[in-house]
Short mmCIF file of C-alpha atoms in Angstrom, two decimals:
data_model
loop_
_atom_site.label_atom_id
_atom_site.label_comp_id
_atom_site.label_asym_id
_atom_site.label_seq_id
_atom_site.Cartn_x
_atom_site.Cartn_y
_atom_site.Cartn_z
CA UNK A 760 30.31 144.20 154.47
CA UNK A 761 26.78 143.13 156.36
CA UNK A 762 24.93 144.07 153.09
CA UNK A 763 27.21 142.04 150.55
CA UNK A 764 25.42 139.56 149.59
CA UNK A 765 22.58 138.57 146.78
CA UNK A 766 19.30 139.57 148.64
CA UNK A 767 20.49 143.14 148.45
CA UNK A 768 21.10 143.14 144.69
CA UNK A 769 17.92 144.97 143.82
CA UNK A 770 18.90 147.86 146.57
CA UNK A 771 22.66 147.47 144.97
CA UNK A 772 20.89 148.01 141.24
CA UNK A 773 19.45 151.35 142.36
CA UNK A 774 22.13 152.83 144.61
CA UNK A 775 25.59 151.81 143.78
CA UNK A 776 28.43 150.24 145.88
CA UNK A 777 29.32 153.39 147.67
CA UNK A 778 25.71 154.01 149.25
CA UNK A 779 25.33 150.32 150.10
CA UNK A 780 28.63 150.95 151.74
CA UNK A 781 26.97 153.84 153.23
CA UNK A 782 24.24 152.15 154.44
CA UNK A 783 26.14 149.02 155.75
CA UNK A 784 28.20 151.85 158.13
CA UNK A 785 24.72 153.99 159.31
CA UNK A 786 23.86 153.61 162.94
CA UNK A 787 20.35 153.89 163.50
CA UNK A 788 18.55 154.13 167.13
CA UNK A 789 14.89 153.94 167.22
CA UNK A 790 12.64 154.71 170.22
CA UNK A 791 9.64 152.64 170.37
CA UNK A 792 9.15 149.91 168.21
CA UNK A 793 5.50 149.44 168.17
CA UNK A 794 3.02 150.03 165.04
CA UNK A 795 5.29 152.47 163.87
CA UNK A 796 8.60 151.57 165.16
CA UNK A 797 8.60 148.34 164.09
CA UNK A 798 8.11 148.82 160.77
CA UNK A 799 10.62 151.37 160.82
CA UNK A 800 13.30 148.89 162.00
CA UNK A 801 11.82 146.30 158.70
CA UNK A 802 12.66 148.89 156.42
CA UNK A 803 16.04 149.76 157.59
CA UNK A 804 17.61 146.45 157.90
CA UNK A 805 15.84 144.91 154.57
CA UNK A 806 17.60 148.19 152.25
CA UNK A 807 20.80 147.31 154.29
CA UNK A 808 21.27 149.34 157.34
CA UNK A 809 24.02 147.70 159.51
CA UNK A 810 23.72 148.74 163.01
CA UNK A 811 20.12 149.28 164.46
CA UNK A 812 19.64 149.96 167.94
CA UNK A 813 15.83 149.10 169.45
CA UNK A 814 14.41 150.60 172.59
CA UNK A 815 10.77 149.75 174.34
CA UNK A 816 9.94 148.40 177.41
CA UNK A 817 6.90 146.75 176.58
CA UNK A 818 5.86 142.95 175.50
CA UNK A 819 3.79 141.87 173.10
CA UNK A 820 0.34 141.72 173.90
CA UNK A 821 -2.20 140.13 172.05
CA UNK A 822 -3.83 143.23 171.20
CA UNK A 823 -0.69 144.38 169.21
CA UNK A 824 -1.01 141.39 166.99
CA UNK A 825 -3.33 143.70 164.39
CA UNK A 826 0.04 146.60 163.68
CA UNK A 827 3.14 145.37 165.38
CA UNK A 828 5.60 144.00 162.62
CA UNK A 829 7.02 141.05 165.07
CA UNK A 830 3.28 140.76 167.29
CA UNK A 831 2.16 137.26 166.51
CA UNK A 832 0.31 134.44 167.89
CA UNK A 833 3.55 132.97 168.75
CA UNK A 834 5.46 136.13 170.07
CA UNK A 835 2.63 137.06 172.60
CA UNK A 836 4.01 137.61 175.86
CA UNK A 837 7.91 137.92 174.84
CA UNK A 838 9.85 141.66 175.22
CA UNK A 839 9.27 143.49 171.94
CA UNK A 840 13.12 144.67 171.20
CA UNK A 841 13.74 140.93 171.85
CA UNK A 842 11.15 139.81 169.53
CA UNK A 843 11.48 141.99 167.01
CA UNK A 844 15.63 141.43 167.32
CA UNK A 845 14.93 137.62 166.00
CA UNK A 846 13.26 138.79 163.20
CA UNK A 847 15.44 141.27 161.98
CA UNK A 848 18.65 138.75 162.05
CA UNK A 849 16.36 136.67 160.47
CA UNK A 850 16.17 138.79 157.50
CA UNK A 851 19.74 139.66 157.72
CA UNK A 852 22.18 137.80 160.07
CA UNK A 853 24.87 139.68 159.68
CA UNK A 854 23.05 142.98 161.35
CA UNK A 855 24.31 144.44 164.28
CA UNK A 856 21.16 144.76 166.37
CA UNK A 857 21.17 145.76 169.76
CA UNK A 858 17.74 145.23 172.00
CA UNK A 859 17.19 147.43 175.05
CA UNK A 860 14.24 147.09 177.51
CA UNK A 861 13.99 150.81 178.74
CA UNK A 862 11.58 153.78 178.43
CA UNK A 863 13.25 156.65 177.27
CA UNK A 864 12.55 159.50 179.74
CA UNK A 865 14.16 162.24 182.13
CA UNK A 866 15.66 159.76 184.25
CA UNK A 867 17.11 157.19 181.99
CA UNK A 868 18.22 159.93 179.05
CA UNK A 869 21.78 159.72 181.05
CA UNK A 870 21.76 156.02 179.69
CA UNK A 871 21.65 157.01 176.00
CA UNK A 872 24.79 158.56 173.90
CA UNK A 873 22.79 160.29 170.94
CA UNK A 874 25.90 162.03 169.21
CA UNK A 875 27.23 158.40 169.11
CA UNK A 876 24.00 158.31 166.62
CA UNK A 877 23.97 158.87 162.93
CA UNK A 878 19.87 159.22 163.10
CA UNK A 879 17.42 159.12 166.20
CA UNK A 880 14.02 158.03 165.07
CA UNK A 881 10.93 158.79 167.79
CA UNK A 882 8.15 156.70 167.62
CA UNK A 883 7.31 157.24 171.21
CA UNK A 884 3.61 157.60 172.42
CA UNK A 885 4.43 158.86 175.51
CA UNK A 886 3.99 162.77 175.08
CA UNK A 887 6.31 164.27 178.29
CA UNK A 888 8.76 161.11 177.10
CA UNK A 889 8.88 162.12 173.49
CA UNK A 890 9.36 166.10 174.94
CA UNK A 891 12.22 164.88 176.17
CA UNK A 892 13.56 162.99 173.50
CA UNK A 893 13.01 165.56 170.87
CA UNK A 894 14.44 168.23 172.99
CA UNK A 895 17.39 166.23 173.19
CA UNK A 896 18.08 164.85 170.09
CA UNK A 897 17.88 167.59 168.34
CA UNK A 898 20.65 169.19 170.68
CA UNK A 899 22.79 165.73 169.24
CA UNK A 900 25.02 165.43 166.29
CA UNK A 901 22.28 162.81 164.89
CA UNK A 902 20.13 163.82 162.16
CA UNK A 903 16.80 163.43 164.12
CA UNK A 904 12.91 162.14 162.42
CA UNK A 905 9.32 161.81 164.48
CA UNK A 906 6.28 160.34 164.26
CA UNK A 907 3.62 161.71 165.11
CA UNK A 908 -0.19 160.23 166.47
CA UNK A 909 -0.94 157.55 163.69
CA UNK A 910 -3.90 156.32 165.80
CA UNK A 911 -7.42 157.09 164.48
CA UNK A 912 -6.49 157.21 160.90
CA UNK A 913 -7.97 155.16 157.88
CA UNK A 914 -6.68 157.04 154.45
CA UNK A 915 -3.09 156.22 153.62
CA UNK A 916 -3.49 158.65 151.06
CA UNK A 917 -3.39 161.76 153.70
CA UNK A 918 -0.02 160.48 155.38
CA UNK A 919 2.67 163.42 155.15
CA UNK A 920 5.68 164.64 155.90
CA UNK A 921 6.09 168.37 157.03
CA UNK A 922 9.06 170.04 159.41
CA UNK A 923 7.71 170.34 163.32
CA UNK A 924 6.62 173.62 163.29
CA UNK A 925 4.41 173.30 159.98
CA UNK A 926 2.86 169.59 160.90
CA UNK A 927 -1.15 170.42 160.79
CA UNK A 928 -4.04 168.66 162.16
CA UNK A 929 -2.44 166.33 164.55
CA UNK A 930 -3.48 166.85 168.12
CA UNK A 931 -0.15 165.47 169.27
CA UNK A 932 2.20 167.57 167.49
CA UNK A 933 -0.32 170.58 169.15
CA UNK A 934 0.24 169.53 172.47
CA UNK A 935 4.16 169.59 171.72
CA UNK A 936 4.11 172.74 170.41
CA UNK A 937 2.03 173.90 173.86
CA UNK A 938 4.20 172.01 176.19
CA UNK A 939 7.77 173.64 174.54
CA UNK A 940 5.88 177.12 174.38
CA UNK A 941 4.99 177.06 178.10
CA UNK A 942 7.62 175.72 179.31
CA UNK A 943 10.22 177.98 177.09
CA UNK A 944 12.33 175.04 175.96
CA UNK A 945 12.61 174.53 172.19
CA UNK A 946 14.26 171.80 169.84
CA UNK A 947 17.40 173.17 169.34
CA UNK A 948 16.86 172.52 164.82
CA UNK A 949 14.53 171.83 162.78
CA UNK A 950 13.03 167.99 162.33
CA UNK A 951 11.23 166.21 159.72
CA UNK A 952 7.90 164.77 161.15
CA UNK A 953 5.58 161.95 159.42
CA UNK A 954 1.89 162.81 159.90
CA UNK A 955 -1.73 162.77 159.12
CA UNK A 956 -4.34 165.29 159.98
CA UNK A 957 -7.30 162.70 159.56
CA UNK A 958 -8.76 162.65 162.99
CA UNK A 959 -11.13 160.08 163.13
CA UNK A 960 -13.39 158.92 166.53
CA UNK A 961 -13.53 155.30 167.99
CA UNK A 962 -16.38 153.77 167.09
CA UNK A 963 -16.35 150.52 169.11
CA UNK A 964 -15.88 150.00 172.57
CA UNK A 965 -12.92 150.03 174.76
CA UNK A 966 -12.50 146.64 176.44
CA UNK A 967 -9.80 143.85 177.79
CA UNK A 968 -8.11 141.30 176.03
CA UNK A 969 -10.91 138.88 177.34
CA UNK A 970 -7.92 136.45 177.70
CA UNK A 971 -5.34 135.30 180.21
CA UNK A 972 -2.74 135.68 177.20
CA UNK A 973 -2.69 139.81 177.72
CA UNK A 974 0.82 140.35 179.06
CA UNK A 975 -0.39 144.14 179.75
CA UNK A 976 -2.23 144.35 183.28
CA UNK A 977 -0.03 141.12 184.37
CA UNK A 978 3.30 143.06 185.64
CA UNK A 979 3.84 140.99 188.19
CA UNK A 980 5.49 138.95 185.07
CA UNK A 981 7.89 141.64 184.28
CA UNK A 982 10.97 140.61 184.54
CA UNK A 983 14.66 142.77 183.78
CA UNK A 984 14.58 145.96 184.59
CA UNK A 985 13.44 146.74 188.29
CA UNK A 986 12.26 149.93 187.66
CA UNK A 987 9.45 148.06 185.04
CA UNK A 988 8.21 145.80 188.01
CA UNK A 989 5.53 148.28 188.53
CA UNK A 990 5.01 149.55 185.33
CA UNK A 991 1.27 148.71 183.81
CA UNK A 992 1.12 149.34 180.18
CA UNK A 993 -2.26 149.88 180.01
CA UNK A 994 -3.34 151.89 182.85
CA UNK A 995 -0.62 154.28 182.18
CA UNK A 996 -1.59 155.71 178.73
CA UNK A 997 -4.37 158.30 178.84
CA UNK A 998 -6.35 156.80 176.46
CA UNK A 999 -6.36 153.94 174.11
CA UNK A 1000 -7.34 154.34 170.58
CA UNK A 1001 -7.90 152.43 167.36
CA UNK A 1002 -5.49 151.65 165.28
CA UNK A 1003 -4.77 150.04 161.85
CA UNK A 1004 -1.79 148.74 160.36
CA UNK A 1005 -1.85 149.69 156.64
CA UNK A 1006 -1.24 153.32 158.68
CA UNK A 1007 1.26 152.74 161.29
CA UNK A 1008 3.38 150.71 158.70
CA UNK A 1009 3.58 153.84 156.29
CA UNK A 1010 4.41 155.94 159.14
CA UNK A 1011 7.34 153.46 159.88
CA UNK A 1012 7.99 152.75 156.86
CA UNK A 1013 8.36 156.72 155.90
CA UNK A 1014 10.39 157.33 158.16
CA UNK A 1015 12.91 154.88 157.41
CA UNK A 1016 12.53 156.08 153.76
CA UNK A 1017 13.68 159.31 155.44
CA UNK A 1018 16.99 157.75 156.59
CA UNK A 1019 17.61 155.95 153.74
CA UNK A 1020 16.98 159.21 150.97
CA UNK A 1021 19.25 161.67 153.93
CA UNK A 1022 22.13 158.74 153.30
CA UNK A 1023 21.64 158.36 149.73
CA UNK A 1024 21.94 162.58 149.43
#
């Protein structure tokens, strides 16, 4: 057993044998691992989740270095599953990760097996991606959770957890609800979501890296993946907003405390 040895004994104390057992058998799949995701991923393997799979097709820019669990000065530049991979066998070497450098959308869904799944986690920013994948998931045999927008947020106090349909506040889980209602296509069951309704404005300026270490415009670097060649991570998000990682860790973390209270049921 992956989880059998003393650095679990505190999670042993609280749950018993059978749920570390449990927990040791769980596979997990999580879509972005960013602010949120990353965290996510943290939590899972260090309360002894034994098969993790890790999807983003990003790298680590310098600008993630402020949220992103595995974004350090050293790790700048390197594919996020793959950094993120060495630090979770790090913590537990005995974890089955597996690191894929994809973006989840329409055209790669085929590539994914989601009943193979015990739990789908989204932590996609994308919001016609993240359609997708919640439209989908929740048509799996996987229990499915969701982040939603944990950008422009400062109280850790207001971070929640409501089913889809009753999240309030957040401008993303709006324009999901607006995009399923127009285009008559619904999640197929209901989904816990981790939210905030603070909705707070930038107040400094948008601007680059201001260094020849930002991976983002750079995709001539890319390298994998053919279909990323011409992918630019920053001109293709609509906007870019501020961010904090006392808040994107509780989202991550929250959510894995979703998996880990559905398995301990």
């Amino acid at each position: 057993m992956g989880n059998n040895k003393p650095f679990f004994n505190r999670t042993r104390l609280l749950l018993g044998d059978d749920r570390m057992k449990d927990l040791d058998s769980a596979n997990v799949i999580i879509f972005g691992v960013g602010g949120v995701g990353s965290w996510c991923a943290e939590g899972l393997v260090r309360s002894g989740i034994g098969n993790i799979t890790i999807v983003d097709s990003d790298r680590v820019c310098i600008t993630n270095v402020n949220r992103q669990m595995m974004a350090t000065s050293k790790t700048i530049g390197m594919v996020k599953v793959e950094a993120l991979k060495e630090r979770l066998k790090e913590i537990n070497p005995d974890v089955n990760v597996k690191a894929i450098q994809a973006i989840y959308s329409e055209e790669t869904s085929k590539d994914f097996d989601l009943d193979s799944y015990d739990y789908v986690i989204d932590a996609i920013d994308s919001l016609k991606d993240k359609a997708y994948l919640i439209l989908h998931a929740t048509r799996s045999k996987a229990k499915f959770f969701s982040s939603m927008g944990a950008a422009l947020k400062l109280d850790p106090i207001k971070v929640e957890v409501a089913e889809f349909w009753n999240v309030k506040g957040c401008p993303l889980a709006r324009a999901l609800r607006q995009r399923f209602k127009k285009r008559k296509e619904f999640p197929r069951k209901k989904f816990l979501c981790v939210y905030s309704e603070e909705w707070l404005e930038n107040k400094g300026r948008e601007s680059s890296c201001g260094t020849d270490r930002c991976v983002c415009p750079k995709t001539e670097k890319v390298t994998g993946d053919p279909a990323l060649a011409n992918h630019e991570w920053c001109s293709s998000k609509a906007r870019i907003n501020g961010s904090l990682m006392h808040i994107t860790s509780i989202f991550g973390l929250t959510l894995a405390g979703l998996v880990i209270r559905d398995i301990c049921k």
